[in-house]
Amino acid sequence: MPDVVHLGKSLKCSWSNWILWFKGTRSTLAILYNLRREGEPELRMKLKKLLTEESVRNKDRMAVDPILLLTTPELLDVLKSVDRVVYTIVPEKYRMWLSNRPADVTVLVEDLQNAKSVAFTNGVAYCTEPSSKRIRFAAVERNVKLKVSTLKKKADLQTKLQEFHLSKEGTVPQLRERLKKHLDELQTSYTGTVNSIAGVSFERPSAVCALSDDILLVADDGSGCFKQVCLNFDGVGIQGTSTALATYPHPMSVVSVAFSKGNNCAFFTASGHLGGIFKLELSSRQVLTVLRNSEPTPLKGTLPVLQLMKRVLFILLTGRAGKCGSWIAVVFQYMLVKANKEQRMAVHYLLNFHSHMEFAVRVEHSTSLMHLQDV
């Protein structure tokens, strides 16, 4: 058995690193740090007298003094007077992780017209524009347009000429001139399609995802069809050729689509009374229903995972997540525990969809996962 000092240090470190479950409530050192820093004025004043900042930051994990301060009867009496604490756990505000570090934001494309969905592959970002019936792109980590002046060696020029099925014979100036002339001729075919995929037509592209480095999956609400778009970088822009894969009900509007490489399928969400979560089998080109949109009903006690998923989906698609943030966060945790193997994939996709829509998630630590109350 460890000695008392090391046992106390171990418990304190666990309390600092995790949100622990104590007699029906959740607790972590970060909550105490939050109360001391941003609690009610009277409470904040009391906690600052009883606790040093060092005692709630857990920098020195071997220090004994913070443990002594955190367990004083005076502090426990003050904390007992606090009925409820609401603490944001996604994202964690006061601890820096790779996922929440401040990031430099750069505008890649301006004047987008009703942009709906974005995908990134092979160094290029793609965005759907339903109103303009096109897919825009922005070069992020690679150059789409070939600069002939950067090709200094004869072998490099010959390689590019071979890609374009042009003659490789001649001197370096001749090869460079031949390549430049070819690119100038191609440029005329891109009139009016600057930074847009050329060679393909859509009626109302709504959602896009990448199937590979040079293949996109596009949902076209105008035709009610999923299209596979093969991309070709021709040195001037991006040419595309499309193939119809599968259809979906025409009134349905696809909100987002994601590719699951391991399962060779795509999951997509759709709004409207016919909408929900669906699975597109790429091999058989069949669309399978995972969940249908439905009206929520009052919720008490514990309910089947499928019914909870339907209600969460309806709340997300109707824009009510802001009012039901605490309830949704608890339900997600409950579903991940109770879902069977087949349902768990749908729960994870629903969770990703919820995060993608950037809804704030707040959890009331006094709420039990096993007893869900009415919204």
mmCIF file of C-alpha atoms in Angstrom:
data_model
loop_
_atom_site.group_PDB
_atom_site.id
_atom_site.type_symbol
_atom_site.label_atom_id
_atom_site.label_comp_id
_atom_site.label_asym_id
_atom_site.label_seq_id
_atom_site.Cartn_x
_atom_site.Cartn_y
_atom_site.Cartn_z
ATOM 1 C CA MET A 1 0.000 0.000 0.000
ATOM 2 C CA PRO A 2 1.328 3.496 -0.797
ATOM 3 C CA ASP A 3 1.901 5.950 2.021
ATOM 4 C CA VAL A 4 -0.647 8.667 2.738
ATOM 5 C CA VAL A 5 1.394 11.447 1.114
ATOM 6 C CA HIS A 6 1.766 9.657 -2.216
ATOM 7 C CA LEU A 7 -1.859 8.563 -2.146
ATOM 8 C CA GLY A 8 -2.917 12.183 -1.711
ATOM 9 C CA LYS A 9 -0.672 13.300 -4.567
ATOM 10 C CA SER A 10 -2.077 10.586 -6.831
ATOM 11 C CA LEU A 11 -5.672 11.569 -6.107
ATOM 12 C CA LYS A 12 -4.875 15.238 -6.605
ATOM 13 C CA CYS A 13 -3.224 14.569 -9.982
ATOM 14 C CA SER A 14 -6.201 12.489 -11.126
ATOM 15 C CA TRP A 15 -8.526 15.258 -10.015
ATOM 16 C CA SER A 16 -6.411 17.724 -12.007
ATOM 17 C CA ASN A 17 -6.229 15.686 -15.216
ATOM 18 C CA TRP A 18 -9.727 14.230 -15.403
ATOM 19 C CA ILE A 19 -13.343 15.083 -14.669
ATOM 20 C CA LEU A 20 -14.072 12.624 -11.866
ATOM 21 C CA TRP A 21 -17.458 11.291 -10.800
ATOM 22 C CA PHE A 22 -18.255 11.853 -7.110
ATOM 23 C CA LYS A 23 -21.596 10.684 -5.700
ATOM 24 C CA GLY A 24 -23.688 11.707 -8.690
ATOM 25 C CA THR A 25 -21.751 14.856 -9.596
ATOM 26 C CA ARG A 26 -18.671 15.611 -11.664
ATOM 27 C CA SER A 27 -15.665 17.467 -10.309
ATOM 28 C CA THR A 28 -12.249 18.603 -11.474
ATOM 29 C CA LEU A 29 -9.608 21.053 -10.286
ATOM 30 C CA ALA A 30 -10.280 23.251 -13.322
ATOM 31 C CA ILE A 31 -13.752 24.022 -11.942
ATOM 32 C CA LEU A 32 -12.208 25.332 -8.735
ATOM 33 C CA TYR A 33 -9.749 27.380 -10.778
ATOM 34 C CA ASN A 34 -12.670 28.793 -12.745
ATOM 35 C CA LEU A 35 -14.628 29.697 -9.592
ATOM 36 C CA ARG A 36 -11.607 31.421 -8.065
ATOM 37 C CA ARG A 37 -11.010 33.415 -11.224
ATOM 38 C CA GLU A 38 -14.494 34.130 -12.595
ATOM 39 C CA GLY A 39 -16.990 33.165 -9.906
ATOM 40 C CA GLU A 40 -19.456 35.485 -8.218
ATOM 41 C CA PRO A 41 -17.672 38.457 -6.574
ATOM 42 C CA GLU A 42 -18.321 37.322 -2.998
ATOM 43 C CA LEU A 43 -17.358 33.723 -3.725
ATOM 44 C CA ARG A 44 -14.310 34.804 -5.700
ATOM 45 C CA MET A 45 -13.089 36.937 -2.802
ATOM 46 C CA LYS A 46 -13.423 34.059 -0.328
ATOM 47 C CA LEU A 47 -11.615 31.597 -2.579
ATOM 48 C CA LYS A 48 -8.733 33.972 -3.222
ATOM 49 C CA LYS A 49 -8.220 34.286 0.527
ATOM 50 C CA LEU A 50 -8.241 30.527 1.020
ATOM 51 C CA LEU A 51 -6.392 29.418 -2.130
ATOM 52 C CA THR A 52 -3.298 30.612 -3.915
ATOM 53 C CA GLU A 53 -3.230 30.542 -7.695
ATOM 54 C CA GLU A 54 -0.458 27.961 -7.545
ATOM 55 C CA SER A 55 -2.678 25.580 -5.580
ATOM 56 C CA VAL A 56 -5.259 25.369 -8.389
ATOM 57 C CA ARG A 57 -2.886 25.200 -11.362
ATOM 58 C CA ASN A 58 -1.190 21.842 -10.647
ATOM 59 C CA LYS A 59 2.186 22.927 -12.008
ATOM 60 C CA ASP A 60 4.224 21.214 -9.293
ATOM 61 C CA ARG A 61 2.649 17.774 -9.052
ATOM 62 C CA MET A 62 4.858 16.753 -6.136
ATOM 63 C CA ALA A 63 4.037 19.791 -3.980
ATOM 64 C CA VAL A 64 2.276 19.067 -0.683
ATOM 65 C CA ASP A 65 1.149 22.618 0.172
ATOM 66 C CA PRO A 66 -1.591 22.753 -2.521
ATOM 67 C CA ILE A 67 -3.098 19.530 -1.156
ATOM 68 C CA LEU A 68 -3.204 20.994 2.350
ATOM 69 C CA LEU A 69 -4.914 24.151 1.081
ATOM 70 C CA LEU A 70 -7.418 22.206 -1.013
ATOM 71 C CA THR A 71 -8.530 20.104 1.957
ATOM 72 C CA THR A 72 -8.956 22.744 4.661
ATOM 73 C CA PRO A 73 -12.327 22.706 6.470
ATOM 74 C CA GLU A 74 -12.800 26.414 5.706
ATOM 75 C CA LEU A 75 -12.545 25.789 1.963
ATOM 76 C CA LEU A 76 -14.882 22.799 2.100
ATOM 77 C CA ASP A 77 -17.488 24.888 3.934
ATOM 78 C CA VAL A 78 -17.307 27.568 1.240
ATOM 79 C CA LEU A 79 -17.655 25.013 -1.554
ATOM 80 C CA LYS A 80 -20.643 23.379 0.154
ATOM 81 C CA SER A 81 -22.446 26.713 -0.087
ATOM 82 C CA VAL A 82 -22.232 26.587 -3.907
ATOM 83 C CA ASP A 83 -25.376 24.862 -5.151
ATOM 84 C CA ARG A 84 -24.455 24.371 -8.799
ATOM 85 C CA VAL A 85 -21.549 24.977 -11.171
ATOM 86 C CA VAL A 86 -21.850 25.220 -14.952
ATOM 87 C CA TYR A 87 -18.482 24.685 -16.582
ATOM 88 C CA THR A 88 -17.571 24.564 -20.271
ATOM 89 C CA ILE A 89 -15.677 21.369 -21.087
ATOM 90 C CA VAL A 90 -15.563 21.753 -24.898
ATOM 91 C CA PRO A 91 -13.248 23.456 -25.551
ATOM 92 C CA GLU A 92 -11.224 23.616 -22.335
ATOM 93 C CA LYS A 93 -10.537 27.299 -21.949
ATOM 94 C CA TYR A 94 -7.604 27.416 -19.563
ATOM 95 C CA ARG A 95 -5.391 24.623 -20.841
ATOM 96 C CA MET A 96 -3.536 24.842 -24.134
ATOM 97 C CA TRP A 97 -3.731 21.809 -26.405
ATOM 98 C CA LEU A 98 -2.773 21.273 -30.019
ATOM 99 C CA SER A 99 -6.480 21.381 -30.882
ATOM 100 C CA ASN A 100 -7.256 24.766 -29.310
ATOM 101 C CA ARG A 101 -4.108 26.795 -29.879
ATOM 102 C CA PRO A 102 -4.644 30.228 -31.430
ATOM 103 C CA ALA A 103 -4.342 29.958 -35.199
ATOM 104 C CA ASP A 104 -3.473 32.454 -37.891
ATOM 105 C CA VAL A 105 -6.441 32.929 -40.212
ATOM 106 C CA THR A 106 -5.851 33.749 -43.864
ATOM 107 C CA VAL A 107 -8.588 34.569 -46.362
ATOM 108 C CA LEU A 108 -8.107 32.277 -49.354
ATOM 109 C CA VAL A 109 -11.131 33.210 -51.465
ATOM 110 C CA GLU A 110 -13.367 36.256 -51.227
ATOM 111 C CA ASP A 111 -16.784 37.059 -52.684
ATOM 112 C CA LEU A 112 -18.112 33.515 -52.381
ATOM 113 C CA GLN A 113 -21.770 33.278 -53.333
ATOM 114 C CA ASN A 114 -23.788 31.313 -50.788
ATOM 115 C CA ALA A 115 -20.975 28.855 -50.020
ATOM 116 C CA LYS A 116 -22.342 25.655 -48.461
ATOM 117 C CA SER A 117 -19.695 22.954 -48.071
ATOM 118 C CA VAL A 118 -15.918 22.637 -48.170
ATOM 119 C CA ALA A 119 -13.476 19.771 -48.731
ATOM 120 C CA PHE A 120 -9.683 19.603 -48.767
ATOM 121 C CA THR A 121 -7.486 17.146 -50.637
ATOM 122 C CA ASN A 122 -4.085 17.095 -52.317
ATOM 123 C CA GLY A 123 -3.276 20.645 -51.226
ATOM 124 C CA VAL A 124 -6.431 22.232 -52.661
ATOM 125 C CA ALA A 125 -9.642 23.359 -50.919
ATOM 126 C CA TYR A 126 -12.969 22.980 -52.752
ATOM 127 C CA CYS A 127 -16.200 24.821 -51.961
ATOM 128 C CA THR A 128 -19.724 24.402 -53.339
ATOM 129 C CA GLU A 129 -21.697 27.408 -54.561
ATOM 130 C CA PRO A 130 -25.321 26.383 -55.206
ATOM 131 C CA SER A 131 -26.388 29.804 -56.465
ATOM 132 C CA SER A 132 -23.659 29.963 -59.127
ATOM 133 C CA LYS A 133 -23.949 26.234 -59.958
ATOM 134 C CA ARG A 134 -20.229 25.623 -59.613
ATOM 135 C CA ILE A 135 -17.454 24.401 -57.329
ATOM 136 C CA ARG A 136 -14.778 26.930 -56.466
ATOM 137 C CA PHE A 137 -11.246 25.972 -55.442
ATOM 138 C CA ALA A 138 -8.325 27.597 -53.659
ATOM 139 C CA ALA A 139 -4.721 26.412 -53.841
ATOM 140 C CA VAL A 140 -3.486 26.025 -50.265
ATOM 141 C CA GLU A 141 -0.422 23.777 -50.298
ATOM 142 C CA ARG A 142 0.293 23.460 -54.017
ATOM 143 C CA ASN A 143 0.238 25.535 -57.195
ATOM 144 C CA VAL A 144 -2.597 24.808 -59.584
ATOM 145 C CA LYS A 145 -1.227 27.014 -62.341
ATOM 146 C CA LEU A 146 2.060 25.886 -63.852
ATOM 147 C CA LYS A 147 4.796 28.513 -64.130
ATOM 148 C CA VAL A 148 7.030 27.656 -67.073
ATOM 149 C CA SER A 149 9.799 29.902 -65.749
ATOM 150 C CA THR A 150 10.287 27.581 -62.765
ATOM 151 C CA LEU A 151 11.276 24.686 -65.047
ATOM 152 C CA LYS A 152 15.006 25.203 -65.519
ATOM 153 C CA LYS A 153 16.175 21.768 -66.603
ATOM 154 C CA LYS A 154 15.491 20.145 -69.946
ATOM 155 C CA ALA A 155 14.354 16.934 -68.248
ATOM 156 C CA ASP A 156 11.709 18.841 -66.275
ATOM 157 C CA LEU A 157 10.368 20.467 -69.433
ATOM 158 C CA GLN A 158 10.269 17.131 -71.236
ATOM 159 C CA THR A 159 8.396 15.527 -68.344
ATOM 160 C CA LYS A 160 5.693 18.192 -68.438
ATOM 161 C CA LEU A 161 5.431 18.039 -72.221
ATOM 162 C CA GLN A 162 5.005 14.283 -72.007
ATOM 163 C CA GLU A 163 2.172 14.746 -69.489
ATOM 164 C CA PHE A 164 0.401 16.956 -72.031
ATOM 165 C CA HIS A 165 1.151 14.525 -74.899
ATOM 166 C CA LEU A 166 3.393 17.027 -76.686
ATOM 167 C CA SER A 167 6.681 16.521 -78.514
ATOM 168 C CA LYS A 168 9.812 16.372 -76.346
ATOM 169 C CA GLU A 169 12.215 17.121 -79.193
ATOM 170 C CA GLY A 170 14.172 20.381 -79.372
ATOM 171 C CA THR A 171 16.357 22.698 -77.361
ATOM 172 C CA VAL A 172 15.444 24.120 -73.960
ATOM 173 C CA PRO A 173 14.133 27.427 -75.428
ATOM 174 C CA GLN A 174 12.067 25.481 -77.968
ATOM 175 C CA LEU A 175 10.639 23.190 -75.304
ATOM 176 C CA ARG A 176 9.798 26.145 -73.068
ATOM 177 C CA GLU A 177 8.101 27.991 -75.921
ATOM 178 C CA ARG A 178 6.110 24.898 -76.901
ATOM 179 C CA LEU A 179 4.891 24.431 -73.338
ATOM 180 C CA LYS A 180 4.037 28.117 -72.936
ATOM 181 C CA LYS A 181 2.044 28.124 -76.175
ATOM 182 C CA HIS A 182 0.080 25.082 -75.030
ATOM 183 C CA LEU A 183 -0.793 26.718 -71.704
ATOM 184 C CA ASP A 184 -1.840 29.947 -73.443
ATOM 185 C CA GLU A 185 -4.231 27.990 -75.651
ATOM 186 C CA LEU A 186 -5.693 26.250 -72.611
ATOM 187 C CA GLN A 187 -6.204 29.571 -70.871
ATOM 188 C CA THR A 188 -8.845 30.593 -73.416
ATOM 189 C CA SER A 189 -11.043 27.648 -72.388
ATOM 190 C CA TYR A 190 -11.226 28.966 -68.816
ATOM 191 C CA THR A 191 -12.988 32.218 -69.698
ATOM 192 C CA GLY A 192 -15.505 32.991 -66.965
ATOM 193 C CA THR A 193 -14.478 30.042 -64.796
ATOM 194 C CA VAL A 194 -11.643 31.528 -62.757
ATOM 195 C CA ASN A 195 -10.866 29.348 -59.731
ATOM 196 C CA SER A 196 -13.727 27.003 -60.599
ATOM 197 C CA ILE A 197 -13.676 23.398 -61.750
ATOM 198 C CA ALA A 198 -14.176 23.444 -65.524
ATOM 199 C CA GLY A 199 -15.758 20.814 -67.737
ATOM 200 C CA VAL A 200 -18.533 19.798 -65.334
ATOM 201 C CA SER A 201 -22.025 21.169 -64.803
ATOM 202 C CA PHE A 202 -24.267 21.161 -61.750
ATOM 203 C CA GLU A 203 -27.786 22.373 -61.114
ATOM 204 C CA ARG A 204 -27.354 23.132 -57.402
ATOM 205 C CA PRO A 205 -24.243 21.612 -55.769
ATOM 206 C CA SER A 206 -24.794 21.518 -52.015
ATOM 207 C CA ALA A 207 -22.160 19.308 -50.365
ATOM 208 C CA VAL A 208 -18.735 17.944 -51.261
ATOM 209 C CA CYS A 209 -16.131 15.581 -49.827
ATOM 210 C CA ALA A 210 -12.903 14.028 -51.103
ATOM 211 C CA LEU A 211 -12.778 10.348 -52.054
ATOM 212 C CA SER A 212 -9.076 10.518 -52.994
ATOM 213 C CA ASP A 213 -6.431 13.016 -54.090
ATOM 214 C CA ASP A 214 -8.119 13.555 -57.450
ATOM 215 C CA ILE A 215 -11.734 12.435 -56.952
ATOM 216 C CA LEU A 216 -14.569 14.383 -55.311
ATOM 217 C CA LEU A 217 -18.046 13.279 -54.296
ATOM 218 C CA VAL A 218 -20.589 16.045 -54.906
ATOM 219 C CA ALA A 219 -24.256 16.149 -53.916
ATOM 220 C CA ASP A 220 -26.304 18.027 -56.515
ATOM 221 C CA ASP A 221 -29.654 18.993 -54.972
ATOM 222 C CA GLY A 222 -30.892 20.326 -58.296
ATOM 223 C CA SER A 223 -30.810 16.884 -59.905
ATOM 224 C CA GLY A 224 -31.099 14.891 -56.670
ATOM 225 C CA CYS A 225 -27.949 13.002 -57.553
ATOM 226 C CA PHE A 226 -24.509 12.217 -56.151
ATOM 227 C CA LYS A 227 -21.780 12.760 -58.724
ATOM 228 C CA GLN A 228 -18.228 11.475 -58.742
ATOM 229 C CA VAL A 229 -15.920 14.157 -60.145
ATOM 230 C CA CYS A 230 -12.468 13.138 -61.400
ATOM 231 C CA LEU A 231 -9.987 16.019 -61.338
ATOM 232 C CA ASN A 232 -7.249 16.803 -63.831
ATOM 233 C CA PHE A 233 -4.636 19.519 -63.243
ATOM 234 C CA ASP A 234 -3.790 20.742 -66.739
ATOM 235 C CA GLY A 235 -1.321 23.488 -65.816
ATOM 236 C CA VAL A 236 -3.859 26.320 -66.053
ATOM 237 C CA GLY A 237 -6.729 25.231 -63.831
ATOM 238 C CA ILE A 238 -8.641 22.114 -62.862
ATOM 239 C CA GLN A 239 -10.696 20.158 -65.359
ATOM 240 C CA GLY A 240 -13.332 17.729 -64.154
ATOM 241 C CA THR A 241 -15.324 14.828 -65.534
ATOM 242 C CA SER A 242 -18.429 13.740 -63.651
ATOM 243 C CA THR A 243 -20.232 10.421 -63.341
ATOM 244 C CA ALA A 244 -23.623 9.938 -61.689
ATOM 245 C CA LEU A 245 -23.379 7.519 -58.756
ATOM 246 C CA ALA A 246 -26.725 7.453 -56.973
ATOM 247 C CA THR A 247 -29.939 9.434 -56.641
ATOM 248 C CA TYR A 248 -31.835 10.660 -53.602
ATOM 249 C CA PRO A 249 -35.349 12.172 -53.236
ATOM 250 C CA HIS A 250 -35.452 15.458 -55.125
ATOM 251 C CA PRO A 251 -36.950 17.693 -52.373
ATOM 252 C CA MET A 252 -34.179 16.591 -50.020
ATOM 253 C CA SER A 253 -31.349 19.060 -49.377
ATOM 254 C CA VAL A 254 -27.976 17.521 -48.471
ATOM 255 C CA VAL A 255 -26.259 19.439 -45.660
ATOM 256 C CA SER A 256 -22.945 17.593 -45.328
ATOM 257 C CA VAL A 257 -21.215 14.466 -46.601
ATOM 258 C CA ALA A 258 -18.216 12.537 -45.258
ATOM 259 C CA PHE A 259 -16.257 9.626 -46.752
ATOM 260 C CA SER A 260 -15.444 6.522 -44.706
ATOM 261 C CA LYS A 261 -12.460 4.951 -46.452
ATOM 262 C CA GLY A 262 -12.399 1.789 -44.360
ATOM 263 C CA ASN A 263 -16.036 0.994 -45.150
ATOM 264 C CA ASN A 264 -15.941 2.288 -48.747
ATOM 265 C CA CYS A 265 -19.047 4.346 -48.135
ATOM 266 C CA ALA A 266 -20.127 7.918 -47.540
ATOM 267 C CA PHE A 267 -22.422 9.200 -44.809
ATOM 268 C CA PHE A 268 -24.491 12.286 -45.492
ATOM 269 C CA THR A 269 -27.037 14.392 -43.643
ATOM 270 C CA ALA A 270 -30.057 16.039 -45.220
ATOM 271 C CA SER A 271 -32.649 18.536 -44.026
ATOM 272 C CA GLY A 272 -36.379 18.554 -44.629
ATOM 273 C CA HIS A 273 -39.135 16.107 -43.748
ATOM 274 C CA LEU A 274 -37.447 13.457 -45.905
ATOM 275 C CA GLY A 275 -34.020 14.173 -44.428
ATOM 276 C CA GLY A 276 -31.921 12.516 -41.767
ATOM 277 C CA ILE A 277 -28.651 10.567 -41.764
ATOM 278 C CA PHE A 278 -27.978 8.290 -44.728
ATOM 279 C CA LYS A 279 -25.287 5.919 -45.922
ATOM 280 C CA LEU A 280 -24.174 5.736 -49.561
ATOM 281 C CA GLU A 281 -22.593 2.398 -50.472
ATOM 282 C CA LEU A 282 -20.060 3.300 -53.160
ATOM 283 C CA SER A 283 -19.674 -0.254 -54.452
ATOM 284 C CA SER A 284 -23.388 -0.975 -54.906
ATOM 285 C CA ARG A 285 -24.411 2.708 -55.302
ATOM 286 C CA GLN A 286 -27.271 2.178 -52.866
ATOM 287 C CA VAL A 287 -28.516 4.791 -50.407
ATOM 288 C CA LEU A 288 -29.455 3.338 -47.014
ATOM 289 C CA THR A 289 -31.342 5.173 -44.276
ATOM 290 C CA VAL A 290 -29.595 5.389 -40.908
ATOM 291 C CA LEU A 291 -31.964 7.844 -39.202
ATOM 292 C CA ARG A 292 -34.976 9.854 -40.293
ATOM 293 C CA ASN A 293 -35.812 13.348 -39.093
ATOM 294 C CA SER A 294 -38.674 13.335 -36.618
ATOM 295 C CA GLU A 295 -40.407 15.621 -34.164
ATOM 296 C CA PRO A 296 -38.993 15.433 -30.613
ATOM 297 C CA THR A 297 -41.156 14.118 -27.806
ATOM 298 C CA PRO A 298 -40.872 14.800 -24.062
ATOM 299 C CA LEU A 299 -38.083 12.687 -22.604
ATOM 300 C CA LYS A 300 -38.045 11.123 -19.153
ATOM 301 C CA GLY A 301 -35.968 8.376 -17.640
ATOM 302 C CA THR A 302 -33.889 6.263 -20.022
ATOM 303 C CA LEU A 303 -34.886 5.769 -23.665
ATOM 304 C CA PRO A 304 -33.584 3.581 -26.508
ATOM 305 C CA VAL A 305 -30.519 4.944 -28.293
ATOM 306 C CA LEU A 306 -32.320 5.103 -31.646
ATOM 307 C CA GLN A 307 -35.051 7.364 -30.270
ATOM 308 C CA LEU A 308 -32.471 9.642 -28.651
ATOM 309 C CA MET A 309 -30.513 9.895 -31.904
ATOM 310 C CA LYS A 310 -33.639 10.917 -33.793
ATOM 311 C CA ARG A 311 -34.402 13.638 -31.308
ATOM 312 C CA VAL A 312 -30.837 15.011 -31.280
ATOM 313 C CA LEU A 313 -30.801 15.075 -35.086
ATOM 314 C CA PHE A 314 -34.057 17.024 -35.198
ATOM 315 C CA ILE A 315 -32.720 19.569 -32.690
ATOM 316 C CA LEU A 316 -29.499 20.048 -34.692
ATOM 317 C CA LEU A 317 -31.224 20.463 -38.041
ATOM 318 C CA THR A 318 -33.813 22.886 -36.670
ATOM 319 C CA GLY A 319 -31.221 25.143 -35.039
ATOM 320 C CA ARG A 320 -32.278 24.536 -31.444
ATOM 321 C CA ALA A 321 -28.953 23.242 -30.141
ATOM 322 C CA GLY A 322 -28.127 26.539 -28.445
ATOM 323 C CA LYS A 323 -31.120 26.161 -26.126
ATOM 324 C CA CYS A 324 -30.536 22.452 -25.477
ATOM 325 C CA GLY A 325 -26.727 22.387 -25.173
ATOM 326 C CA SER A 326 -26.583 20.801 -21.715
ATOM 327 C CA TRP A 327 -29.138 18.154 -22.602
ATOM 328 C CA ILE A 328 -27.376 17.258 -25.871
ATOM 329 C CA ALA A 329 -23.982 16.888 -24.175
ATOM 330 C CA VAL A 330 -25.398 14.498 -21.582
ATOM 331 C CA VAL A 331 -27.312 12.505 -24.196
ATOM 332 C CA PHE A 332 -24.197 12.036 -26.339
ATOM 333 C CA GLN A 333 -22.313 10.558 -23.394
ATOM 334 C CA TYR A 334 -25.271 8.343 -22.529
ATOM 335 C CA MET A 335 -25.636 7.080 -26.115
ATOM 336 C CA LEU A 336 -21.935 6.239 -26.418
ATOM 337 C CA VAL A 337 -22.272 4.065 -23.319
ATOM 338 C CA LYS A 338 -25.556 2.389 -24.258
ATOM 339 C CA ALA A 339 -25.190 2.071 -28.053
ATOM 340 C CA ASN A 340 -24.521 -1.326 -29.557
ATOM 341 C CA LYS A 341 -21.787 -1.920 -32.126
ATOM 342 C CA GLU A 342 -23.987 -1.047 -35.107
ATOM 343 C CA GLN A 343 -25.418 2.101 -33.511
ATOM 344 C CA ARG A 344 -22.076 3.411 -32.242
ATOM 345 C CA MET A 345 -20.868 4.392 -35.728
ATOM 346 C CA ALA A 346 -24.002 6.473 -36.277
ATOM 347 C CA VAL A 347 -23.587 8.096 -32.849
ATOM 348 C CA HIS A 348 -19.992 9.064 -33.668
ATOM 349 C CA TYR A 349 -21.072 10.517 -37.006
ATOM 350 C CA LEU A 350 -23.849 12.470 -35.298
ATOM 351 C CA LEU A 351 -21.308 13.778 -32.781
ATOM 352 C CA ASN A 352 -18.981 14.875 -35.608
ATOM 353 C CA PHE A 353 -21.894 16.574 -37.338
ATOM 354 C CA HIS A 354 -22.737 18.391 -34.106
ATOM 355 C CA SER A 355 -19.112 19.577 -33.745
ATOM 356 C CA HIS A 356 -18.995 20.604 -37.402
ATOM 357 C CA MET A 357 -21.929 22.959 -36.872
ATOM 358 C CA GLU A 358 -19.960 24.588 -34.015
ATOM 359 C CA PHE A 359 -22.617 24.498 -31.362
ATOM 360 C CA ALA A 360 -21.547 25.377 -27.808
ATOM 361 C CA VAL A 361 -21.664 22.361 -25.525
ATOM 362 C CA ARG A 362 -22.183 22.925 -21.808
ATOM 363 C CA VAL A 363 -22.683 20.260 -19.196
ATOM 364 C CA GLU A 364 -24.251 20.800 -15.795
ATOM 365 C CA HIS A 365 -22.130 18.716 -13.465
ATOM 366 C CA SER A 366 -25.048 17.852 -11.236
ATOM 367 C CA THR A 367 -26.897 16.087 -14.071
ATOM 368 C CA SER A 368 -26.829 12.303 -13.952
ATOM 369 C CA LEU A 369 -26.232 10.360 -17.135
ATOM 370 C CA MET A 370 -28.637 7.671 -16.102
ATOM 371 C CA HIS A 371 -31.577 9.967 -15.331
ATOM 372 C CA LEU A 372 -32.291 12.344 -18.190
ATOM 373 C CA GLN A 373 -34.694 15.128 -17.352
ATOM 374 C CA ASP A 374 -37.105 16.988 -19.612
ATOM 375 C CA VAL A 375 -35.612 19.648 -21.864
#
